[in-house]
Amino acid sequence: MAECAHTWNMTNRQFGFAVFERCSHCRIIRAYYAEQDSWDDYKEGEHHWSIVENAQTFRFDLECEECGMYVSYDDFLGLLYCTSCLDDCPVEILRKKYEEDNTWILVGFGFLPESSANPYSAEKLEVLSEYFNQRRDTSRSRVKILPNSLIDKLSLCRGDFIHDVGMLSLEPPEERKPLF
Amino acid sequence: MTTQELTDLLGLKALSTFEPREITGVFISDMLSDVMAGAKSGNLWITVQTHKNIVPAANLVDASAVIVTNGKQVPEETIELANKHDIAILWTESQTFELVGRLYSLGLATQ
């Protein structure tokens, strides 16, 4: 039987929040998807979590309409676009390289801090790239989603997540505070 | 109809430089997540959002143009990013409702 070329559809869409919080003791940043936003500080073991940002986002899965293959993204935080903040960052180097082929680079993040140690599955990011390319006119340009492990100085990264920030206000902030 | 033809027909102000593209339909939302989930390639995206993040969102879903309505001022950094990615940012003082009526009368609708 021939291998399926896959035609991906987005399914199981749920709108919620990407929550970014920081521990005031160890300064570690934690980010995850939640159905409800939250602004309250709270203690959890040795950590004392304070909200850095709530952004509206959505979660989804992908399913191949040909073979039924199902890929879950319930541990996916979002897509970050490179703002060319560091010349020597591997993402910036790849961004310049891919730009020559009209390919636009994005960085896929799983929840933090888990995906700092174990980058988001390269296979799932490949499927996600394939999905967004199937949605676009690829004769003009393509997208390529890279794993966040390529960002070697996350604390200095000024890339921006494609999230809805400040949507509870009529006037979103002009400048988003650095997350990392 | 192309983005350039639409710009001329409706007297929209082009804030960024762009290559004209065929318009496939219209998508209206002020949420990036909505757009990422539902807009289709070649769609016109109508919004009052002006933050620079509209550019990567429009780019990701391959929108043919973003039309900013209600005369909302668009920051320079949004325009610069749009120029870099060949994303058409069009601007009008019209309210979204009025603009949508005009688009509908031109035969454009949700894809």
PDB file of C-alpha atoms in Angstrom:
ATOM      1  CA  MET A   1       0.000   0.000   0.000  1.00  0.00           C
ATOM      2  CA  ALA A   2       1.347   3.429  -0.977  1.00  0.00           C
ATOM      3  CA  GLU A   3       2.320   5.739   1.862  1.00  0.00           C
ATOM      4  CA  CYS A   4      -0.261   8.463   2.505  1.00  0.00           C
ATOM      5  CA  ALA A   5       0.763  11.970   1.365  1.00  0.00           C
ATOM      6  CA  HIS A   6      -1.537  13.366   4.091  1.00  0.00           C
ATOM      7  CA  THR A   7      -4.053  16.157   3.724  1.00  0.00           C
ATOM      8  CA  TRP A   8      -4.281  17.780   7.121  1.00  0.00           C
ATOM      9  CA  ASN A   9      -7.351  19.327   8.680  1.00  0.00           C
ATOM     10  CA  MET A  10      -7.434  21.268  11.924  1.00  0.00           C
ATOM     11  CA  THR A  11      -9.797  19.672  14.394  1.00  0.00           C
ATOM     12  CA  ASN A  12     -10.783  19.811  18.062  1.00  0.00           C
ATOM     13  CA  ARG A  13     -10.274  23.595  18.233  1.00  0.00           C
ATOM     14  CA  GLN A  14     -10.654  25.116  21.687  1.00  0.00           C
ATOM     15  CA  PHE A  15     -10.111  28.766  22.537  1.00  0.00           C
ATOM     16  CA  GLY A  16      -8.338  29.541  25.797  1.00  0.00           C
ATOM     17  CA  PHE A  17      -5.276  31.253  27.218  1.00  0.00           C
ATOM     18  CA  ALA A  18      -1.510  30.953  27.051  1.00  0.00           C
ATOM     19  CA  VAL A  19      -0.470  31.662  30.621  1.00  0.00           C
ATOM     20  CA  PHE A  20       3.082  32.850  31.340  1.00  0.00           C
ATOM     21  CA  GLU A  21       4.129  32.945  34.996  1.00  0.00           C
ATOM     22  CA  ARG A  22       7.393  33.402  36.855  1.00  0.00           C
ATOM     23  CA  CYS A  23       8.562  32.090  40.227  1.00  0.00           C
ATOM     24  CA  SER A  24       9.703  34.994  42.382  1.00  0.00           C
ATOM     25  CA  HIS A  25      12.197  32.737  44.185  1.00  0.00           C
ATOM     26  CA  CYS A  26      14.017  30.839  41.439  1.00  0.00           C
ATOM     27  CA  ARG A  27      12.988  33.164  38.520  1.00  0.00           C
ATOM     28  CA  ILE A  28      12.060  30.161  36.380  1.00  0.00           C
ATOM     29  CA  ILE A  29       9.366  30.877  33.785  1.00  0.00           C
ATOM     30  CA  ARG A  30       6.461  28.531  33.275  1.00  0.00           C
ATOM     31  CA  ALA A  31       4.033  28.694  30.359  1.00  0.00           C
ATOM     32  CA  TYR A  32       1.064  26.507  29.519  1.00  0.00           C
ATOM     33  CA  TYR A  33      -2.379  26.465  27.960  1.00  0.00           C
ATOM     34  CA  ALA A  34      -5.404  26.989  30.218  1.00  0.00           C
ATOM     35  CA  GLU A  35      -9.112  27.209  29.563  1.00  0.00           C
ATOM     36  CA  GLN A  36      -9.450  30.155  31.972  1.00  0.00           C
ATOM     37  CA  ASP A  37      -7.194  33.150  32.443  1.00  0.00           C
ATOM     38  CA  SER A  38      -5.817  33.814  35.894  1.00  0.00           C
ATOM     39  CA  TRP A  39      -4.177  36.834  37.484  1.00  0.00           C
ATOM     40  CA  ASP A  40      -3.693  35.666  41.074  1.00  0.00           C
ATOM     41  CA  ASP A  41      -0.295  34.848  42.559  1.00  0.00           C
ATOM     42  CA  TYR A  42      -0.100  31.435  44.206  1.00  0.00           C
ATOM     43  CA  LYS A  43       2.294  29.131  46.031  1.00  0.00           C
ATOM     44  CA  GLU A  44       3.116  25.632  44.868  1.00  0.00           C
ATOM     45  CA  GLY A  45       5.750  23.797  46.887  1.00  0.00           C
ATOM     46  CA  GLU A  46       8.866  25.977  46.896  1.00  0.00           C
ATOM     47  CA  HIS A  47       7.620  28.089  44.001  1.00  0.00           C
ATOM     48  CA  HIS A  48       5.710  31.352  44.279  1.00  0.00           C
ATOM     49  CA  TRP A  49       4.110  31.954  40.909  1.00  0.00           C
ATOM     50  CA  SER A  50       3.204  35.410  39.603  1.00  0.00           C
ATOM     51  CA  ILE A  51       1.496  35.990  36.277  1.00  0.00           C
ATOM     52  CA  VAL A  52       3.700  37.603  33.632  1.00  0.00           C
ATOM     53  CA  GLU A  53       1.134  37.540  30.865  1.00  0.00           C
ATOM     54  CA  ASN A  54      -2.169  36.002  29.809  1.00  0.00           C
ATOM     55  CA  ALA A  55      -2.734  35.869  26.075  1.00  0.00           C
ATOM     56  CA  GLN A  56      -5.741  34.524  24.259  1.00  0.00           C
ATOM     57  CA  THR A  57      -4.906  31.607  22.032  1.00  0.00           C
ATOM     58  CA  PHE A  58      -6.336  28.303  20.882  1.00  0.00           C
ATOM     59  CA  ARG A  59      -5.411  24.655  20.947  1.00  0.00           C
ATOM     60  CA  PHE A  60      -6.072  22.167  18.207  1.00  0.00           C
ATOM     61  CA  ASP A  61      -5.197  18.795  16.754  1.00  0.00           C
ATOM     62  CA  LEU A  62      -4.536  17.782  13.163  1.00  0.00           C
ATOM     63  CA  GLU A  63      -6.125  14.870  11.346  1.00  0.00           C
ATOM     64  CA  CYS A  64      -5.359  13.502   7.895  1.00  0.00           C
ATOM     65  CA  GLU A  65      -8.562  13.352   5.850  1.00  0.00           C
ATOM     66  CA  GLU A  66      -7.073  10.575   3.700  1.00  0.00           C
ATOM     67  CA  CYS A  67      -5.778   8.023   6.211  1.00  0.00           C
ATOM     68  CA  GLY A  68      -7.214   9.300   9.502  1.00  0.00           C
ATOM     69  CA  MET A  69      -3.808   9.786  11.134  1.00  0.00           C
ATOM     70  CA  TYR A  70      -4.320  11.959  14.210  1.00  0.00           C
ATOM     71  CA  VAL A  71      -1.688  14.253  15.706  1.00  0.00           C
ATOM     72  CA  SER A  72      -2.430  15.846  19.060  1.00  0.00           C
ATOM     73  CA  TYR A  73      -1.070  19.287  19.966  1.00  0.00           C
ATOM     74  CA  ASP A  74      -2.474  19.444  23.486  1.00  0.00           C
ATOM     75  CA  ASP A  75       1.035  20.197  24.783  1.00  0.00           C
ATOM     76  CA  PHE A  76       1.701  22.987  22.261  1.00  0.00           C
ATOM     77  CA  LEU A  77       2.186  26.541  23.525  1.00  0.00           C
ATOM     78  CA  GLY A  78       2.402  28.489  20.304  1.00  0.00           C
ATOM     79  CA  LEU A  79       4.426  29.922  17.449  1.00  0.00           C
ATOM     80  CA  LEU A  80       7.075  32.557  17.933  1.00  0.00           C
ATOM     81  CA  TYR A  81       8.348  34.703  15.100  1.00  0.00           C
ATOM     82  CA  CYS A  82      11.940  35.783  14.964  1.00  0.00           C
ATOM     83  CA  THR A  83      12.590  39.513  15.343  1.00  0.00           C
ATOM     84  CA  SER A  84      16.278  39.215  14.388  1.00  0.00           C
ATOM     85  CA  CYS A  85      17.298  40.308  17.868  1.00  0.00           C
ATOM     86  CA  LEU A  86      20.594  38.372  17.959  1.00  0.00           C
ATOM     87  CA  ASP A  87      22.814  38.119  14.880  1.00  0.00           C
ATOM     88  CA  ASP A  88      24.517  34.939  16.076  1.00  0.00           C
ATOM     89  CA  CYS A  89      21.326  33.093  17.080  1.00  0.00           C
ATOM     90  CA  PRO A  90      20.942  29.890  15.023  1.00  0.00           C
ATOM     91  CA  VAL A  91      17.309  30.836  14.322  1.00  0.00           C
ATOM     92  CA  GLU A  92      18.376  34.172  12.837  1.00  0.00           C
ATOM     93  CA  ILE A  93      21.070  32.451  10.750  1.00  0.00           C
ATOM     94  CA  LEU A  94      18.493  29.954   9.440  1.00  0.00           C
ATOM     95  CA  ARG A  95      15.954  32.739   8.930  1.00  0.00           C
ATOM     96  CA  LYS A  96      18.335  34.538   6.578  1.00  0.00           C
ATOM     97  CA  LYS A  97      19.131  31.298   4.752  1.00  0.00           C
ATOM     98  CA  TYR A  98      15.492  30.299   4.259  1.00  0.00           C
ATOM     99  CA  GLU A  99      14.503  33.840   3.291  1.00  0.00           C
ATOM    100  CA  GLU A 100      16.393  33.360   0.041  1.00  0.00           C
ATOM    101  CA  ASP A 101      13.897  30.589  -0.837  1.00  0.00           C
ATOM    102  CA  ASN A 102      10.890  32.675   0.242  1.00  0.00           C
ATOM    103  CA  THR A 103      10.489  30.438   3.249  1.00  0.00           C
ATOM    104  CA  TRP A 104       9.370  32.098   6.443  1.00  0.00           C
ATOM    105  CA  ILE A 105      10.686  30.778   9.737  1.00  0.00           C
ATOM    106  CA  LEU A 106       8.671  30.303  12.911  1.00  0.00           C
ATOM    107  CA  VAL A 107       9.652  28.644  16.166  1.00  0.00           C
ATOM    108  CA  GLY A 108       7.301  26.126  17.774  1.00  0.00           C
ATOM    109  CA  PHE A 109       7.161  25.948  21.572  1.00  0.00           C
ATOM    110  CA  GLY A 110       5.744  23.315  23.871  1.00  0.00           C
ATOM    111  CA  PHE A 111       4.927  24.180  27.463  1.00  0.00           C
ATOM    112  CA  LEU A 112       7.709  25.711  29.555  1.00  0.00           C
ATOM    113  CA  PRO A 113       9.929  24.814  31.269  1.00  0.00           C
ATOM    114  CA  GLU A 114       9.454  21.270  29.892  1.00  0.00           C
ATOM    115  CA  SER A 115      10.273  22.228  26.303  1.00  0.00           C
ATOM    116  CA  SER A 116      13.469  23.989  27.374  1.00  0.00           C
ATOM    117  CA  ALA A 117      14.930  20.633  28.361  1.00  0.00           C
ATOM    118  CA  ASN A 118      13.019  18.497  25.845  1.00  0.00           C
ATOM    119  CA  PRO A 119      12.251  20.487  22.696  1.00  0.00           C
ATOM    120  CA  TYR A 120       8.875  20.042  21.084  1.00  0.00           C
ATOM    121  CA  SER A 121       8.654  16.970  18.848  1.00  0.00           C
ATOM    122  CA  ALA A 122      10.370  17.655  15.498  1.00  0.00           C
ATOM    123  CA  GLU A 123       7.914  15.252  13.818  1.00  0.00           C
ATOM    124  CA  LYS A 124       4.911  17.183  15.107  1.00  0.00           C
ATOM    125  CA  LEU A 125       6.452  20.490  14.019  1.00  0.00           C
ATOM    126  CA  GLU A 126       7.066  19.006  10.578  1.00  0.00           C
ATOM    127  CA  VAL A 127       3.378  18.027  10.370  1.00  0.00           C
ATOM    128  CA  LEU A 128       2.400  21.535  11.498  1.00  0.00           C
ATOM    129  CA  SER A 129       4.608  23.102   8.803  1.00  0.00           C
ATOM    130  CA  GLU A 130       3.000  20.768   6.258  1.00  0.00           C
ATOM    131  CA  TYR A 131      -0.472  21.777   7.448  1.00  0.00           C
ATOM    132  CA  PHE A 132       0.145  25.524   7.138  1.00  0.00           C
ATOM    133  CA  ASN A 133       1.837  25.052   3.761  1.00  0.00           C
ATOM    134  CA  GLN A 134      -1.200  23.109   2.542  1.00  0.00           C
ATOM    135  CA  ARG A 135      -3.311  26.127   3.512  1.00  0.00           C
ATOM    136  CA  ARG A 136      -1.232  28.573   1.490  1.00  0.00           C
ATOM    137  CA  ASP A 137      -0.186  29.328  -2.080  1.00  0.00           C
ATOM    138  CA  THR A 138       3.255  27.750  -1.870  1.00  0.00           C
ATOM    139  CA  SER A 139       4.257  29.100  -5.286  1.00  0.00           C
ATOM    140  CA  ARG A 140       4.690  32.443  -3.485  1.00  0.00           C
ATOM    141  CA  SER A 141       6.215  31.365  -0.189  1.00  0.00           C
ATOM    142  CA  ARG A 142       6.346  28.632   2.409  1.00  0.00           C
ATOM    143  CA  VAL A 143       6.581  28.380   6.180  1.00  0.00           C
ATOM    144  CA  LYS A 144       9.002  26.281   8.170  1.00  0.00           C
ATOM    145  CA  ILE A 145       8.488  25.683  11.878  1.00  0.00           C
ATOM    146  CA  LEU A 146      11.674  25.019  13.828  1.00  0.00           C
ATOM    147  CA  PRO A 147      12.091  23.601  17.347  1.00  0.00           C
ATOM    148  CA  ASN A 148      12.737  26.056  20.185  1.00  0.00           C
ATOM    149  CA  SER A 149      15.966  24.222  21.062  1.00  0.00           C
ATOM    150  CA  LEU A 150      17.614  26.255  18.280  1.00  0.00           C
ATOM    151  CA  ILE A 151      17.328  29.386  20.402  1.00  0.00           C
ATOM    152  CA  ASP A 152      20.545  29.115  22.373  1.00  0.00           C
ATOM    153  CA  LYS A 153      20.025  32.208  24.583  1.00  0.00           C
ATOM    154  CA  LEU A 154      16.340  32.077  25.455  1.00  0.00           C
ATOM    155  CA  SER A 155      16.749  34.672  28.209  1.00  0.00           C
ATOM    156  CA  LEU A 156      17.892  37.173  25.560  1.00  0.00           C
ATOM    157  CA  CYS A 157      15.310  36.205  22.924  1.00  0.00           C
ATOM    158  CA  ARG A 158      12.990  39.068  21.940  1.00  0.00           C
ATOM    159  CA  GLY A 159      10.966  37.014  19.491  1.00  0.00           C
ATOM    160  CA  ASP A 160       7.224  37.471  19.750  1.00  0.00           C
ATOM    161  CA  PHE A 161       4.535  34.843  20.125  1.00  0.00           C
ATOM    162  CA  ILE A 162       1.619  35.118  17.719  1.00  0.00           C
ATOM    163  CA  HIS A 163      -0.877  35.372  20.545  1.00  0.00           C
ATOM    164  CA  ASP A 164      -3.671  37.810  21.320  1.00  0.00           C
ATOM    165  CA  VAL A 165      -2.140  40.033  23.965  1.00  0.00           C
ATOM    166  CA  GLY A 166      -4.176  42.565  25.911  1.00  0.00           C
ATOM    167  CA  MET A 167      -7.435  41.578  24.253  1.00  0.00           C
ATOM    168  CA  LEU A 168      -9.358  42.399  27.402  1.00  0.00           C
ATOM    169  CA  SER A 169      -8.437  46.032  26.836  1.00  0.00           C
ATOM    170  CA  LEU A 170      -9.676  48.246  24.004  1.00  0.00           C
ATOM    171  CA  GLU A 171      -6.142  49.500  23.493  1.00  0.00           C
ATOM    172  CA  PRO A 172      -3.565  46.678  23.525  1.00  0.00           C
ATOM    173  CA  PRO A 173      -0.120  47.736  24.788  1.00  0.00           C
ATOM    174  CA  GLU A 174       2.105  49.028  22.015  1.00  0.00           C
ATOM    175  CA  GLU A 175       5.122  47.197  23.373  1.00  0.00           C
ATOM    176  CA  ARG A 176       4.923  43.681  24.740  1.00  0.00           C
ATOM    177  CA  LYS A 177       7.200  43.156  27.731  1.00  0.00           C
ATOM    178  CA  PRO A 178       9.989  40.602  27.117  1.00  0.00           C
ATOM    179  CA  LEU A 179       8.736  37.209  28.272  1.00  0.00           C
ATOM    180  CA  PHE A 180      12.045  35.496  28.900  1.00  0.00           C
TER     181      PHE A 180
ATOM    182  CA  MET B   1     -10.312  40.959  -8.283  1.00  0.00           C
ATOM    183  CA  THR B   2      -6.817  41.839  -7.090  1.00  0.00           C
ATOM    184  CA  THR B   3      -5.750  43.737  -4.011  1.00  0.00           C
ATOM    185  CA  GLN B   4      -4.609  46.626  -6.213  1.00  0.00           C
ATOM    186  CA  GLU B   5      -7.951  46.787  -8.050  1.00  0.00           C
ATOM    187  CA  LEU B   6      -9.801  46.763  -4.733  1.00  0.00           C
ATOM    188  CA  THR B   7      -7.566  49.504  -3.348  1.00  0.00           C
ATOM    189  CA  ASP B   8      -8.346  51.695  -6.358  1.00  0.00           C
ATOM    190  CA  LEU B   9     -12.065  50.883  -6.409  1.00  0.00           C
ATOM    191  CA  LEU B  10     -12.696  51.647  -2.750  1.00  0.00           C
ATOM    192  CA  GLY B  11     -10.141  54.406  -2.364  1.00  0.00           C
ATOM    193  CA  LEU B  12      -8.272  52.499   0.343  1.00  0.00           C
ATOM    194  CA  LYS B  13      -4.953  53.871   1.524  1.00  0.00           C
ATOM    195  CA  ALA B  14      -2.043  51.483   0.998  1.00  0.00           C
ATOM    196  CA  LEU B  15       0.243  51.778   4.024  1.00  0.00           C
ATOM    197  CA  SER B  16       2.744  49.147   2.875  1.00  0.00           C
ATOM    198  CA  THR B  17       4.233  48.222  -0.457  1.00  0.00           C
ATOM    199  CA  PHE B  18       2.959  44.976  -1.963  1.00  0.00           C
ATOM    200  CA  GLU B  19       2.660  42.838  -5.058  1.00  0.00           C
ATOM    201  CA  PRO B  20      -1.004  42.697  -6.160  1.00  0.00           C
ATOM    202  CA  ARG B  21      -2.724  39.396  -5.392  1.00  0.00           C
ATOM    203  CA  GLU B  22      -5.994  37.746  -6.276  1.00  0.00           C
ATOM    204  CA  ILE B  23      -8.584  38.006  -3.490  1.00  0.00           C
ATOM    205  CA  THR B  24     -10.307  34.719  -2.661  1.00  0.00           C
ATOM    206  CA  GLY B  25     -12.714  35.902   0.026  1.00  0.00           C
ATOM    207  CA  VAL B  26     -13.112  37.907   3.214  1.00  0.00           C
ATOM    208  CA  PHE B  27     -12.365  37.075   6.827  1.00  0.00           C
ATOM    209  CA  ILE B  28     -13.352  39.425   9.655  1.00  0.00           C
ATOM    210  CA  SER B  29     -11.858  39.135  13.119  1.00  0.00           C
ATOM    211  CA  ASP B  30      -9.935  41.113  15.698  1.00  0.00           C
ATOM    212  CA  MET B  31      -8.330  37.995  17.142  1.00  0.00           C
ATOM    213  CA  LEU B  32      -5.115  36.543  15.755  1.00  0.00           C
ATOM    214  CA  SER B  33      -6.099  33.097  17.014  1.00  0.00           C
ATOM    215  CA  ASP B  34      -9.351  33.280  15.035  1.00  0.00           C
ATOM    216  CA  VAL B  35      -7.416  34.171  11.911  1.00  0.00           C
ATOM    217  CA  MET B  36      -4.842  31.435  12.422  1.00  0.00           C
ATOM    218  CA  ALA B  37      -7.626  28.930  12.928  1.00  0.00           C
ATOM    219  CA  GLY B  38      -9.942  29.958  10.127  1.00  0.00           C
ATOM    220  CA  ALA B  39      -8.666  32.378   7.466  1.00  0.00           C
ATOM    221  CA  LYS B  40      -7.896  30.942   4.058  1.00  0.00           C
ATOM    222  CA  SER B  41      -5.161  31.638   1.551  1.00  0.00           C
ATOM    223  CA  GLY B  42      -5.848  34.831  -0.387  1.00  0.00           C
ATOM    224  CA  ASN B  43      -8.472  36.101   2.065  1.00  0.00           C
ATOM    225  CA  LEU B  44      -8.794  39.782   2.869  1.00  0.00           C
ATOM    226  CA  TRP B  45      -8.510  40.115   6.631  1.00  0.00           C
ATOM    227  CA  ILE B  46     -10.544  42.981   8.077  1.00  0.00           C
ATOM    228  CA  THR B  47      -9.658  44.133  11.573  1.00  0.00           C
ATOM    229  CA  VAL B  48      -9.207  47.064  13.927  1.00  0.00           C
ATOM    230  CA  GLN B  49      -6.039  45.468  15.309  1.00  0.00           C
ATOM    231  CA  THR B  50      -2.876  47.376  14.443  1.00  0.00           C
ATOM    232  CA  HIS B  51      -0.232  45.671  16.586  1.00  0.00           C
ATOM    233  CA  LYS B  52       2.744  44.353  14.585  1.00  0.00           C
ATOM    234  CA  ASN B  53       1.661  40.776  15.372  1.00  0.00           C
ATOM    235  CA  ILE B  54      -1.014  41.102  12.676  1.00  0.00           C
ATOM    236  CA  VAL B  55       1.790  40.755  10.118  1.00  0.00           C
ATOM    237  CA  PRO B  56       3.060  37.281  11.108  1.00  0.00           C
ATOM    238  CA  ALA B  57      -0.534  36.122  11.563  1.00  0.00           C
ATOM    239  CA  ALA B  58      -1.482  37.357   8.083  1.00  0.00           C
ATOM    240  CA  ASN B  59       1.683  35.839   6.677  1.00  0.00           C
ATOM    241  CA  LEU B  60       1.054  32.482   8.348  1.00  0.00           C
ATOM    242  CA  VAL B  61      -2.395  32.090   6.768  1.00  0.00           C
ATOM    243  CA  ASP B  62      -1.307  33.684   3.486  1.00  0.00           C
ATOM    244  CA  ALA B  63      -3.850  36.516   3.618  1.00  0.00           C
ATOM    245  CA  SER B  64      -3.914  38.658   0.473  1.00  0.00           C
ATOM    246  CA  ALA B  65      -4.200  41.864   2.531  1.00  0.00           C
ATOM    247  CA  VAL B  66      -5.080  43.256   5.925  1.00  0.00           C
ATOM    248  CA  ILE B  67      -7.617  46.084   5.920  1.00  0.00           C
ATOM    249  CA  VAL B  68      -7.533  48.227   9.043  1.00  0.00           C
ATOM    250  CA  THR B  69     -10.883  49.942   9.535  1.00  0.00           C
ATOM    251  CA  ASN B  70     -12.353  52.703  11.703  1.00  0.00           C
ATOM    252  CA  GLY B  71      -9.396  54.988  10.937  1.00  0.00           C
ATOM    253  CA  LYS B  72      -7.226  53.255  13.528  1.00  0.00           C
ATOM    254  CA  GLN B  73      -3.670  54.528  13.445  1.00  0.00           C
ATOM    255  CA  VAL B  74      -1.169  51.865  12.392  1.00  0.00           C
ATOM    256  CA  PRO B  75       2.249  51.974  14.110  1.00  0.00           C
ATOM    257  CA  GLU B  76       5.306  52.423  11.923  1.00  0.00           C
ATOM    258  CA  GLU B  77       6.819  49.135  13.145  1.00  0.00           C
ATOM    259  CA  THR B  78       3.754  47.264  11.829  1.00  0.00           C
ATOM    260  CA  ILE B  79       4.198  48.874   8.416  1.00  0.00           C
ATOM    261  CA  GLU B  80       7.938  48.148   8.370  1.00  0.00           C
ATOM    262  CA  LEU B  81       7.321  44.476   9.158  1.00  0.00           C
ATOM    263  CA  ALA B  82       4.589  44.313   6.500  1.00  0.00           C
ATOM    264  CA  ASN B  83       6.977  45.744   3.889  1.00  0.00           C
ATOM    265  CA  LYS B  84       9.543  43.123   4.827  1.00  0.00           C
ATOM    266  CA  HIS B  85       7.059  40.279   4.290  1.00  0.00           C
ATOM    267  CA  ASP B  86       5.182  41.739   1.306  1.00  0.00           C
ATOM    268  CA  ILE B  87       1.959  41.943   3.313  1.00  0.00           C
ATOM    269  CA  ALA B  88      -0.489  44.533   2.050  1.00  0.00           C
ATOM    270  CA  ILE B  89      -1.752  46.770   4.851  1.00  0.00           C
ATOM    271  CA  LEU B  90      -4.698  48.796   3.596  1.00  0.00           C
ATOM    272  CA  TRP B  91      -6.428  51.469   5.607  1.00  0.00           C
ATOM    273  CA  THR B  92      -9.815  53.129   5.648  1.00  0.00           C
ATOM    274  CA  GLU B  93     -11.706  55.543   7.845  1.00  0.00           C
ATOM    275  CA  SER B  94     -14.888  53.548   7.194  1.00  0.00           C
ATOM    276  CA  GLN B  95     -16.456  51.449   9.907  1.00  0.00           C
ATOM    277  CA  THR B  96     -16.096  47.689   9.431  1.00  0.00           C
ATOM    278  CA  PHE B  97     -19.836  47.308   8.786  1.00  0.00           C
ATOM    279  CA  GLU B  98     -19.794  49.899   6.012  1.00  0.00           C
ATOM    280  CA  LEU B  99     -16.700  48.418   4.393  1.00  0.00           C
ATOM    281  CA  VAL B 100     -18.140  44.911   4.483  1.00  0.00           C
ATOM    282  CA  GLY B 101     -21.280  46.174   2.744  1.00  0.00           C
ATOM    283  CA  ARG B 102     -19.177  47.628  -0.045  1.00  0.00           C
ATOM    284  CA  LEU B 103     -17.131  44.436  -0.369  1.00  0.00           C
ATOM    285  CA  TYR B 104     -20.321  42.394  -0.529  1.00  0.00           C
ATOM    286  CA  SER B 105     -21.714  44.618  -3.247  1.00  0.00           C
ATOM    287  CA  LEU B 106     -18.539  43.951  -5.239  1.00  0.00           C
ATOM    288  CA  GLY B 107     -19.243  40.227  -5.061  1.00  0.00           C
ATOM    289  CA  LEU B 108     -16.758  39.395  -2.328  1.00  0.00           C
ATOM    290  CA  ALA B 109     -17.892  37.140   0.496  1.00  0.00           C
ATOM    291  CA  THR B 110     -16.654  34.592   2.986  1.00  0.00           C
ATOM    292  CA  GLN B 111     -14.729  31.931   1.104  1.00  0.00           C
TER     293      GLN B 111
END
